[in-house]
Coordinates of C-alpha atoms in Angstrom, one line a residue:
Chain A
X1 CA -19.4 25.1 -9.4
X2 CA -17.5 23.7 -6.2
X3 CA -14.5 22.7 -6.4
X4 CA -14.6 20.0 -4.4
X5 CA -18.3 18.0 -4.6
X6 CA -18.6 14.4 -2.5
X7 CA -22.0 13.0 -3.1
X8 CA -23.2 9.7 -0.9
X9 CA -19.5 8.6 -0.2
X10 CA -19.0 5.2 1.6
X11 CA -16.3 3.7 2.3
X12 CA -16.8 -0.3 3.9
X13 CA -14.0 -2.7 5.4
X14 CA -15.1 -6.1 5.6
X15 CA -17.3 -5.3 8.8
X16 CA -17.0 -2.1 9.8
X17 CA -18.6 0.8 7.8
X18 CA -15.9 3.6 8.2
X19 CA -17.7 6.7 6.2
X20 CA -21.5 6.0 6.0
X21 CA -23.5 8.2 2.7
X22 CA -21.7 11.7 3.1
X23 CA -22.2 14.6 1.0
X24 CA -20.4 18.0 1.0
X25 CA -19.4 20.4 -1.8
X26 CA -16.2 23.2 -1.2
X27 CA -16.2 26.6 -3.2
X28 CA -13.3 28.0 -4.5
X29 CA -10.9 29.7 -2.0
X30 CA -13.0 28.5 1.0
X31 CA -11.0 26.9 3.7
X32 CA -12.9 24.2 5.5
X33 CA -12.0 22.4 9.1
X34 CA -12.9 18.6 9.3
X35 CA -12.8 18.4 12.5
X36 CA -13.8 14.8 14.6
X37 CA -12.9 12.3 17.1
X38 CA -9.9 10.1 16.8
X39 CA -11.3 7.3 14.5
X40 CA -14.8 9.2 13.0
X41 CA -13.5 8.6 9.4
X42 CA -11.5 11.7 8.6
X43 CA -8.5 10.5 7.3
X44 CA -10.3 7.6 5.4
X45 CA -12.3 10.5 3.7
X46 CA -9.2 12.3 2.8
X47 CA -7.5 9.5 1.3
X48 CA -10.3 8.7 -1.0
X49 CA -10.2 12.5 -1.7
X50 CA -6.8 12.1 -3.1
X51 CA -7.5 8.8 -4.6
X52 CA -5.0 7.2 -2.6
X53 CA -8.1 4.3 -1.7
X54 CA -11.4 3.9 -3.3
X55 CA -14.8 4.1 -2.3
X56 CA -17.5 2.0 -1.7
X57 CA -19.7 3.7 -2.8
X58 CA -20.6 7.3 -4.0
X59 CA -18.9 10.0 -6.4
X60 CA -15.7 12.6 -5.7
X61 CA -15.2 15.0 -8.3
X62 CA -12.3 17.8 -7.7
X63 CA -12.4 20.5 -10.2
X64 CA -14.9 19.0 -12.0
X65 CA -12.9 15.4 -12.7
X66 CA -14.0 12.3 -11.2
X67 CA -11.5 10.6 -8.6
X68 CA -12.0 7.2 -10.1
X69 CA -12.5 7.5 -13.2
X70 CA -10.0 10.5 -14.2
X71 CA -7.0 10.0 -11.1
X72 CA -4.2 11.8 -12.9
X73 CA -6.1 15.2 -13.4
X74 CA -7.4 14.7 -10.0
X75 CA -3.7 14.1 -8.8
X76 CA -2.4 16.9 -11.0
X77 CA -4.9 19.6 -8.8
X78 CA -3.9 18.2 -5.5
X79 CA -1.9 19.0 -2.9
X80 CA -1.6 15.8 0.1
X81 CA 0.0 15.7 3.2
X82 CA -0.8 12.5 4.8
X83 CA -1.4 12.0 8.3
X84 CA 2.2 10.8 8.4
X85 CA 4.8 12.7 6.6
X86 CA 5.3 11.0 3.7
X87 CA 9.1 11.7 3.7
X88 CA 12.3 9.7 2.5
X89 CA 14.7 9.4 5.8
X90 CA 17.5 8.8 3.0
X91 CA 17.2 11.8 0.9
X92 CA 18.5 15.1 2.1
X93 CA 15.5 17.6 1.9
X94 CA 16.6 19.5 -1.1
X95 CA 16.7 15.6 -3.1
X96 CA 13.2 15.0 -1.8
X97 CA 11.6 18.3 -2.6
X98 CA 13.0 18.0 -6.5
X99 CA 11.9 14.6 -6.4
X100 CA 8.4 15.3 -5.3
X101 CA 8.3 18.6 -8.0
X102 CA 9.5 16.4 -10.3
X103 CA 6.7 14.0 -9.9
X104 CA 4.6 16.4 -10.2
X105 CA 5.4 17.6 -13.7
X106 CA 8.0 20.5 -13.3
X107 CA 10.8 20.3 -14.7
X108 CA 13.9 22.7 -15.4
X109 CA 13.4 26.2 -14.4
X110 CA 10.4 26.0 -13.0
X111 CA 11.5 23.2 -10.8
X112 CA 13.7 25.1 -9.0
X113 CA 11.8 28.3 -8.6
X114 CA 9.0 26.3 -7.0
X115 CA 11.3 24.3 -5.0
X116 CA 12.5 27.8 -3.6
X117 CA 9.4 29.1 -2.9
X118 CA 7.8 26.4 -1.0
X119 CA 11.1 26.1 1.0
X120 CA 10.9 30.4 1.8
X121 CA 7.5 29.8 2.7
X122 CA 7.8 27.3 5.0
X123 CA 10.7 27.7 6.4
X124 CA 13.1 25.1 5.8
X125 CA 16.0 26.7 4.5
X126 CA 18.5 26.4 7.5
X127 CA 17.8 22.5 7.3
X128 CA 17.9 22.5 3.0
X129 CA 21.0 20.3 2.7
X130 CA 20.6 17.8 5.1
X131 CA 19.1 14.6 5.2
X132 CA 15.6 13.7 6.8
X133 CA 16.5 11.7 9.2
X134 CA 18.8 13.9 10.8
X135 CA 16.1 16.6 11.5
X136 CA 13.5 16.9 14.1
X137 CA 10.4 15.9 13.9
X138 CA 8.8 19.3 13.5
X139 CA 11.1 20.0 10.3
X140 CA 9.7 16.6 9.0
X141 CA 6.2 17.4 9.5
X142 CA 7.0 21.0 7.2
X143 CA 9.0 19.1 4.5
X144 CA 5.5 17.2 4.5
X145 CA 3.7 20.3 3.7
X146 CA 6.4 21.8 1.6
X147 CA 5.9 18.6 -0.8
X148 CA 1.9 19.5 -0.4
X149 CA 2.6 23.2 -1.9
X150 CA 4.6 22.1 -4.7
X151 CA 3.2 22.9 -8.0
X152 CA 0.7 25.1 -6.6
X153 CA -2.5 22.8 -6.5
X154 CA -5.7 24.2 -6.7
X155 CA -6.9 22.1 -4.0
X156 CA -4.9 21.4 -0.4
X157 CA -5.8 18.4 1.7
X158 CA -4.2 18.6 4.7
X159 CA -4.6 15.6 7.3
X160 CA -3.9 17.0 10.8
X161 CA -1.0 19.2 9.7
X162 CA 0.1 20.6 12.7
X163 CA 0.9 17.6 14.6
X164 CA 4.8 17.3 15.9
X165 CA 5.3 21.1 16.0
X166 CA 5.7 23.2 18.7
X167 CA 3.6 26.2 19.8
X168 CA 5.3 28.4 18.0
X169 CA 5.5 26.5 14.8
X170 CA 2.1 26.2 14.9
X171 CA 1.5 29.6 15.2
X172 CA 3.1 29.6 12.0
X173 CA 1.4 26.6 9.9
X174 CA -1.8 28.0 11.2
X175 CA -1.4 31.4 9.7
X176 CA 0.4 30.0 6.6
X177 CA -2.8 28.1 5.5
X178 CA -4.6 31.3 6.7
X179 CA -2.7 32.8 3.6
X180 CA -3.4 30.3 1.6
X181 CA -6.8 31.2 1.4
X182 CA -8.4 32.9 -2.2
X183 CA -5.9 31.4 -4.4
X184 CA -6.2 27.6 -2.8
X185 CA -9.3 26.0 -1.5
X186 CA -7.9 24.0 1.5
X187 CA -9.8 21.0 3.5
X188 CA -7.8 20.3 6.8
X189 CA -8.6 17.7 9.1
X190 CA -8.2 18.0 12.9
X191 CA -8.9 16.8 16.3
X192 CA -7.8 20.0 17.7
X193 CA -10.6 22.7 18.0
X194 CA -8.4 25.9 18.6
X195 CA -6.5 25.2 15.2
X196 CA -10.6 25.3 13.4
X197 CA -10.8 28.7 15.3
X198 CA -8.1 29.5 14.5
X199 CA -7.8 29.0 10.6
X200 CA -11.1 28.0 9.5
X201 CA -14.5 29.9 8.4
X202 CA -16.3 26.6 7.7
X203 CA -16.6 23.2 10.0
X204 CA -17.6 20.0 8.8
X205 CA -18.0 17.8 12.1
X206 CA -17.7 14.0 11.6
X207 CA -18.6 11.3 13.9
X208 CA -18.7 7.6 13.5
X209 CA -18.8 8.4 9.5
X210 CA -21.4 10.9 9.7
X211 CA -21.6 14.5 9.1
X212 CA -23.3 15.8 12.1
X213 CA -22.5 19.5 11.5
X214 CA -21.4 21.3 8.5
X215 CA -21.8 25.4 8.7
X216 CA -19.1 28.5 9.1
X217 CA -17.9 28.7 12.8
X218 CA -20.2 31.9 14.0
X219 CA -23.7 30.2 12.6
X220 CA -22.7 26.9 14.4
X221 CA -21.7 28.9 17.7
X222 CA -25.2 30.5 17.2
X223 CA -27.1 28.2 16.9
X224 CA -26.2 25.9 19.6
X225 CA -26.4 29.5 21.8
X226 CA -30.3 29.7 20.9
X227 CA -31.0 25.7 21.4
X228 CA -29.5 25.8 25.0
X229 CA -30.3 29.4 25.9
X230 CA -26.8 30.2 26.9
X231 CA -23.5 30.6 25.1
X232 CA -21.8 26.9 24.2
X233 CA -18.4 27.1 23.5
X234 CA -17.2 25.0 20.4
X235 CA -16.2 22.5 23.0
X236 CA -19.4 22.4 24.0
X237 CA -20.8 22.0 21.0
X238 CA -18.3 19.3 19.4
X239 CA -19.0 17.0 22.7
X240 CA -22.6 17.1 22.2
X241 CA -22.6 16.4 18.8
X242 CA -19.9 13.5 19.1
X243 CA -21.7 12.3 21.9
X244 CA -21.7 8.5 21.5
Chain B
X1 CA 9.1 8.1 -19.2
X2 CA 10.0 11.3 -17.6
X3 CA 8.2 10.1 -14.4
X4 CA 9.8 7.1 -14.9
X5 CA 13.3 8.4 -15.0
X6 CA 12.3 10.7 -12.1
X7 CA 10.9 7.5 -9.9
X8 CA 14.6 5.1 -11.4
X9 CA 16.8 8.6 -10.0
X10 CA 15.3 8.5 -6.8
X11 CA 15.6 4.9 -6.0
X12 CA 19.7 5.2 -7.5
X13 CA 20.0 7.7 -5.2
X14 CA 19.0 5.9 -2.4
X15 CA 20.7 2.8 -3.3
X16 CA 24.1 4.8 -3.7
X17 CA 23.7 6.3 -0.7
X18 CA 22.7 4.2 1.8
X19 CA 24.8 1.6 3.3
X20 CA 22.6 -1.8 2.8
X21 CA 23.8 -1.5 -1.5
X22 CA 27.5 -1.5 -0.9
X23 CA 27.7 -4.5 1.7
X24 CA 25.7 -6.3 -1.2
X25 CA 28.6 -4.8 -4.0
X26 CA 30.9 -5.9 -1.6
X27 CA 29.9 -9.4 -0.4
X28 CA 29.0 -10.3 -4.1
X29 CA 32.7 -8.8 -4.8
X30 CA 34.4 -11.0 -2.5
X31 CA 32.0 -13.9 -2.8
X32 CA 33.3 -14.1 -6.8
X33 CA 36.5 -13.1 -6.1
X34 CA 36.6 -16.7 -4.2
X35 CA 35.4 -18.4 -6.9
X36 CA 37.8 -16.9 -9.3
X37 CA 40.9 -18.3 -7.1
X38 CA 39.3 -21.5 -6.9
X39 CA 38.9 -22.2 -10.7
X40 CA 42.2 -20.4 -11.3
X41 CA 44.5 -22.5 -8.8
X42 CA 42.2 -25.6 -10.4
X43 CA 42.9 -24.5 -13.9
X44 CA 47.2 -24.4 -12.6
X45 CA 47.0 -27.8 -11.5
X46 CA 45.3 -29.0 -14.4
X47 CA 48.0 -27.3 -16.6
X48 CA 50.5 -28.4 -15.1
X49 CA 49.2 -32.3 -15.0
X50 CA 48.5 -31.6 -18.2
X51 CA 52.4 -31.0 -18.8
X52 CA 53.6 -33.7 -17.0
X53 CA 51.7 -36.8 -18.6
X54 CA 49.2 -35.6 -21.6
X55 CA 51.3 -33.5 -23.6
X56 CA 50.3 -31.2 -26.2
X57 CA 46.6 -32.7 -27.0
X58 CA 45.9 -31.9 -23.8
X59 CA 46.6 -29.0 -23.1
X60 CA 45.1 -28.0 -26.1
X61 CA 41.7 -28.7 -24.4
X62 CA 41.9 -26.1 -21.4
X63 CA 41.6 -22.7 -21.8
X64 CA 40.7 -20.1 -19.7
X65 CA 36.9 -19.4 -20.8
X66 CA 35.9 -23.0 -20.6
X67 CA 38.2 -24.2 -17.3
X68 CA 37.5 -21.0 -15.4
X69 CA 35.4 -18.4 -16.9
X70 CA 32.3 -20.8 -17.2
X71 CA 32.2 -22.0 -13.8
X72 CA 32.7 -18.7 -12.6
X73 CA 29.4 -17.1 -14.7
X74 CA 27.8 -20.2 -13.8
X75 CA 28.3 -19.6 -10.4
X76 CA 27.4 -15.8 -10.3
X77 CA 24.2 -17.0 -11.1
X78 CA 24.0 -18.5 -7.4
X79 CA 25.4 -15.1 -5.7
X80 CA 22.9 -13.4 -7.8
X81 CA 20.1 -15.7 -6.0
X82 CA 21.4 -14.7 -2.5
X83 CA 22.4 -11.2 -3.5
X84 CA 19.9 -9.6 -5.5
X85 CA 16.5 -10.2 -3.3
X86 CA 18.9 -8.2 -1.0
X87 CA 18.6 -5.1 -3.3
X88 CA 14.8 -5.8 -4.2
X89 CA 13.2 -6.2 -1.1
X90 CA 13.6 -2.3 -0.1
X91 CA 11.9 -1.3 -3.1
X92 CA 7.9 -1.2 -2.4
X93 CA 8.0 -2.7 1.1
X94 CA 9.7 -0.1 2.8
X95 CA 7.4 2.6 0.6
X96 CA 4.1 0.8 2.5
X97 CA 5.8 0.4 5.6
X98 CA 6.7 3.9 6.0
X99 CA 3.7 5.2 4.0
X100 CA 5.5 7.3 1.6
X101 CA 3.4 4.9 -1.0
X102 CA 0.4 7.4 -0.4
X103 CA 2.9 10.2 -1.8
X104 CA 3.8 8.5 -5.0
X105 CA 0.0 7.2 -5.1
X106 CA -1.7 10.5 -4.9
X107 CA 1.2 12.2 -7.4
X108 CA 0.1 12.6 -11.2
X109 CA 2.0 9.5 -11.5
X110 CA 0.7 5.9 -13.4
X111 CA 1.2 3.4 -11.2
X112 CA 2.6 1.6 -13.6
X113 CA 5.2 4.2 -14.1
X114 CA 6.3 3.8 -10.5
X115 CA 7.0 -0.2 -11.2
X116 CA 9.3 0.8 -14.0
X117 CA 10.9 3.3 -12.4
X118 CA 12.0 1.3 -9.7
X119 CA 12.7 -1.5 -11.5
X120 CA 14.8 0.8 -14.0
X121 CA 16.8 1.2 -10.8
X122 CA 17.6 -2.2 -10.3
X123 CA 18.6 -2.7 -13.5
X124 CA 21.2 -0.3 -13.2
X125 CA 22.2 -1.9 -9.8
X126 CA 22.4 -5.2 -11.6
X127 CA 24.8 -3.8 -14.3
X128 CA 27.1 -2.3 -11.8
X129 CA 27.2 -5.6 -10.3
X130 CA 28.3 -7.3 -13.3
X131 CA 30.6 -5.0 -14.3
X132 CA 32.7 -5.1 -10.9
X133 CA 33.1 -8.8 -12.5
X134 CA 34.5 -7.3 -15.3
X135 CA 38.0 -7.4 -13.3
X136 CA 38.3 -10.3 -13.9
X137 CA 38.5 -11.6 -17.5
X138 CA 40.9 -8.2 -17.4
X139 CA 42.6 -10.0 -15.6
X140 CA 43.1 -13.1 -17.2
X141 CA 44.0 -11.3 -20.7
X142 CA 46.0 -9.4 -19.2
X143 CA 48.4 -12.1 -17.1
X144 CA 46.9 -15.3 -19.6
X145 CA 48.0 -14.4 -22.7
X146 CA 52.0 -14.5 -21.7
X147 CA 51.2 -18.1 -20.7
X148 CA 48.9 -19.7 -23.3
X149 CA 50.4 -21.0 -26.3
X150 CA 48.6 -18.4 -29.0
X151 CA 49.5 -15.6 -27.0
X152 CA 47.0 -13.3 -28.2
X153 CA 44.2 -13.8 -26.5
X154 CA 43.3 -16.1 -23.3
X155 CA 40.2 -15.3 -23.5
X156 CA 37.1 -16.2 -26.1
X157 CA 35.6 -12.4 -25.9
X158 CA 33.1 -13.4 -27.4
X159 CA 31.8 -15.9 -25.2
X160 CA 32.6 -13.9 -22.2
X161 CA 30.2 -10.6 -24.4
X162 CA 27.2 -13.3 -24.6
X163 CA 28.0 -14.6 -20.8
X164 CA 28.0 -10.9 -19.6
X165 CA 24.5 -10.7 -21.8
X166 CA 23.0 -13.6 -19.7
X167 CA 23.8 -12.8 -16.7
X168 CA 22.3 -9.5 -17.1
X169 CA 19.1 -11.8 -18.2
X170 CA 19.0 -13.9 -15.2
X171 CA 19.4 -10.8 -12.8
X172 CA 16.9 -8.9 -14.7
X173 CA 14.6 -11.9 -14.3
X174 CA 15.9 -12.2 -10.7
X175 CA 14.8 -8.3 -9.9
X176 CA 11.7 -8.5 -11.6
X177 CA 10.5 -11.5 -8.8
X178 CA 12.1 -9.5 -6.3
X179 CA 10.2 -6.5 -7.3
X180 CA 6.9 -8.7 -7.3
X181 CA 7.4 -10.3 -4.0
X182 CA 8.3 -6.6 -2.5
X183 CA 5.6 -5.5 -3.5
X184 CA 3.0 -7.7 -1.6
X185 CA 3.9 -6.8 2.0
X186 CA 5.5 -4.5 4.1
X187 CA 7.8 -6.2 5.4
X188 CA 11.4 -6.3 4.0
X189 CA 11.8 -9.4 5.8
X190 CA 8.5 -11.0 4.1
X191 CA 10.0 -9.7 0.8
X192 CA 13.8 -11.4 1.2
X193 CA 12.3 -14.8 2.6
X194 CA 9.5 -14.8 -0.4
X195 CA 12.1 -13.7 -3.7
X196 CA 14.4 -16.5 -2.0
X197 CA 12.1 -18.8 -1.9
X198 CA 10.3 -18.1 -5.3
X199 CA 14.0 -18.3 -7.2
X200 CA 14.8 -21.5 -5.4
X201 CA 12.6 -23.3 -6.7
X202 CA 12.8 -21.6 -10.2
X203 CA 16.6 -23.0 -9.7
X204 CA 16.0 -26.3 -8.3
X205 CA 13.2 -27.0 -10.7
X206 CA 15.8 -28.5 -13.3
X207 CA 16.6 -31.1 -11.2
X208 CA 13.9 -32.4 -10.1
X209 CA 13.4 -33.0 -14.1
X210 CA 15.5 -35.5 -13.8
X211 CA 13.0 -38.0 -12.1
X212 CA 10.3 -36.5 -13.7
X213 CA 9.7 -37.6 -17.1
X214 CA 8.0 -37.0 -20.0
X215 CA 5.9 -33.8 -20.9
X216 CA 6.2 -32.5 -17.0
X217 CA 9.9 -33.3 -16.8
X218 CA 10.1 -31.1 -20.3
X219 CA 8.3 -28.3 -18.8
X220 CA 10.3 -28.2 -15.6
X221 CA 13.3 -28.3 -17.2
X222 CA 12.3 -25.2 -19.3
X223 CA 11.1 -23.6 -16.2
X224 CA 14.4 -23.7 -14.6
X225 CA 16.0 -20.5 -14.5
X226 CA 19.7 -21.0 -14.2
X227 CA 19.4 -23.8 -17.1
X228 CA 19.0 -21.0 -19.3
X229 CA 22.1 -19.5 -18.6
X230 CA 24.2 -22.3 -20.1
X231 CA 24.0 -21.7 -23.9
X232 CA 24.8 -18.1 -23.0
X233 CA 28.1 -18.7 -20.8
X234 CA 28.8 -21.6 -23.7
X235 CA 29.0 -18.4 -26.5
X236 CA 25.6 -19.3 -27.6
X237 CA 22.8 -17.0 -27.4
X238 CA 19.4 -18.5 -28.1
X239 CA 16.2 -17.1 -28.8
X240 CA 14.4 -19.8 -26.4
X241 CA 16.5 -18.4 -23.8
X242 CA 16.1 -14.7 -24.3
X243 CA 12.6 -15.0 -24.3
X244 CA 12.4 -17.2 -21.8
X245 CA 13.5 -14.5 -19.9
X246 CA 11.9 -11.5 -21.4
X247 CA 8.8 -13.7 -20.6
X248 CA 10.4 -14.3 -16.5
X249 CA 10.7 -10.4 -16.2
X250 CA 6.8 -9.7 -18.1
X251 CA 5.0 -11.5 -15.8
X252 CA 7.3 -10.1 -12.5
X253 CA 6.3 -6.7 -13.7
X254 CA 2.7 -7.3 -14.8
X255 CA 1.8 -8.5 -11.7
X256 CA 3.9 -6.1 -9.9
X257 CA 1.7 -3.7 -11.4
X258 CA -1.3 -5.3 -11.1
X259 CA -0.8 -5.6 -7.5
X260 CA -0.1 -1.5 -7.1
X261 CA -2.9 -0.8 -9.1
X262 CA -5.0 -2.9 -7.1
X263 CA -4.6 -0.5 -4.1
X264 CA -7.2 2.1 -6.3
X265 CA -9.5 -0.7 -6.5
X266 CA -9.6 -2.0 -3.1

């Protein structure tokens, strides 16, 4: 069974339909690119993911549970980083981290292992101690995902997570979701094409709340390479299919 | 309730650390402080008339709870309306503004949780409050007593424990408003200017009772929020006060929650 399964999902403001009838399942341990133009409906699908907004229309289950209906076992499974850091300037980063594990159920011992671990694996102990607002925005983006790993969720929804950092910090988020891989299945949303090369075996391409592509990276490439009779790279491809 | 107490130690934190908290501790502080002098110097001069041309019957009449204690509590009650939409307004505004709402949101966390949690917070921001006041009735027994003809006490304690009671009332009823208005915008500033507004006319809802008569005059005088407070600062503690606001804080919270739960719906 997937882990993640969206059937028909819409999502409507008052005039504008944002996500129109989309369907895609995740397996276990897969990590999957959502890749799209500024404004195709990629972070509106993620947040009704989490079950941060609901949907029009349509059905989310993760692990099995229902968005809607069951949030807190939904919540319990997920890890979130937002498309803006959702980080306290006020708290130093240790207070923030035990505050976020604490929200998350752990308590005690296990609180402060997992704090630890999350802060080793992304790096954050040099700037531990001090407060949020004091540290550059690059830190702040990694305290996001630090807060995403906490508890270990099954399932890691990552809205464009390497925005803020530098090259070589991106180096590193992009090969620390690599390793994420197998234990956690992981949907990442992007406008950046290099970071779906480089982390992802599956694409889902959006566009204007559509799914206009949804394969692993080589089939798309080859695909496209037999339709035009020459190789396309994935820019290629990603500005045909977004074509408006 | 352990999310709850996890949600109240995050928002303490961030009221005992941040800057905004203690230039309201301090401007309530000094605001009271002001009042105190006032009644106290009023409370000499009536003395000492007292003295001069009443004599003993007099100046059995004044005493320290009644001449200065009770206009001082009653006047808390004023600071409080200035003071406290200060502390609320933070509280969910800032959380939408800087979208750190999606965090708590998307934690295995009942939204409802999160309204107590915070407003657990406030609480304890409101008790701190009050007891910085608690300097002075120290005070007073400690340089009345030499001066008042009993000598024991200068203070009715027990009046001042049901004052201190509600006050606590009318601030938790005060935070719970500020709680709802914070939590219907963004804006800090939206917040403030709506919790002021709301508790205005809670307070000046008793006196337009006075033209109004009949069963609308009755129901506007029960409405009014500070009127409540009387029977307390007078030693009295009634039960259509206490729930009157036990029912003030209900609805703030109910609809504080009803308006984060709203965001899963919408």
């Amino acid at each position: 069974m997937a882990v993640i399964d969206v059937e028909n999902l819409t999502k409507r403001y008052q005039d504008l339909t944002a996500i129109d009838h989309i369907s895609f399942q995740v397996e276990k341990g897969e990590i999957v690119g959502f890749l799209g133009p500024n404004g195709a409906g990629k972070s509106t699908t993620m947040k009704i993911l989490t079950g941060f907004m609901p949907a029009s229309d349509g059905v989310v289950r993760i692990a099995g549970y229902n968005v809607f209906e069951n949030p807190i076992e939904v919540k319990r499974r997920i890890g979130y980083l937002p498309e803006v850091p959702p980080v306290y300037p006020d708290l130093t980063v240790s207070e923030y981290l035990m505050f976020v594990a604490r929200l998350k159920g752990l308590r005690g011992k296990a609180l402060h292992s997992d704090v630890e671990r999350v802060v080793n694996r992304v790096g954050l102990t040099s700037v531990f101690e001090r407060l949020i607002r004091n540290i550059s925005k690059g830190f702040q983006q990694r305290v996001g995902l630090a807060q995403a790993l906490l508890g270990n969720p099954e399932v890691l929804i990552l809205d464009e997570p390497t925005v803020g950092l530098d090259p070589r910090q991106i180096r590193e988020v992009r090969s620390l979701i690599k390793d994420l891989a197998g234990d956690h299945t992981v949907i990442l949303s992007t406008h950046i094409l290099q970071e779906v090369v480089a982390t992802c075996e599956r694409v889902i391409i959006i566009n204007r709340g559509h799914i206009v592509a949804d394969s692993p990276l080589k089939d798309l490439v080859e695909q496209h390479q037999t339709q035009s009779a020459r190789a396309m790279s994935l820019e290629e491809i990603f500005l045909s299919l977004t074509e408006a | 309730m352990r999310n709850i107490l996890a949600i109240a130690g995050k928002e303490a934190r961030i009221y005992l650390t941040t800057s905004t908290s203690y230039v309201v501790f301090a401007c309530f502080v000094l605001s009271t402080a002001y009042f105190f002098q006032l009644f106290v110097g009023q409370f000499q001069m009536s003395s000492l008339q007292a003295m001069q041309y009443g004599g003993g019957a007099m100046l059995e009449q004044l005493n320290l709870t009644d001449q200065v204690m009770y206009p001082l509590f009653m006047n808390v009650a004023v600071v409080f309306l200035f003071m406290l939409p200060m502390l609320t307004m933070r509280l969910i505004a800032e959380e939408r503004r800087t979208k750190t709402l999606e965090l708590l949101m998307t934690s295995p966390v009942r939204p409802l949780e999160i309204v107590l949690g915070k407003y657990l917070a406030a609480l304890l921001m409101v008790a701190l409050m009050l007891a910085l006041t608690l300097f002075f009735p120290l005070l007073l027994q400690i340089f009345g007593a030499t001066t008042m003809t009993d000598g024991m006490h200068a203070l009715d304690w027990n009046t001042i424990a049901t004052s201190y009671l509600g006050m606590f009332l009318l601030g938790a009823s005060f935070v719970s408003i500020g709680l709802l208005t914070s939590s219907v915008t963004d804006s800090q500033i939206v917040a403030v200017m709506l919790a002021f507004f709301v508790l205005l006319m809670f307070f000046v809802m008793g006196s337009s009772s006075a033209t109004q008569k009949g069963m609308l005059g009755d129901i506007l005088t029960y409405l009014s929020i500070a009127d409540h407070l009387e029977s307390f600062v007078r030693g009295v503690v009634k039960s259509v006060d206490v729930v009157y606001y036990l029912s003030v804080i209900f609805v703030g919270l109910f609809l504080t929650y009803r308006v984060i739960d709203a965001q899963r719906w919408r």
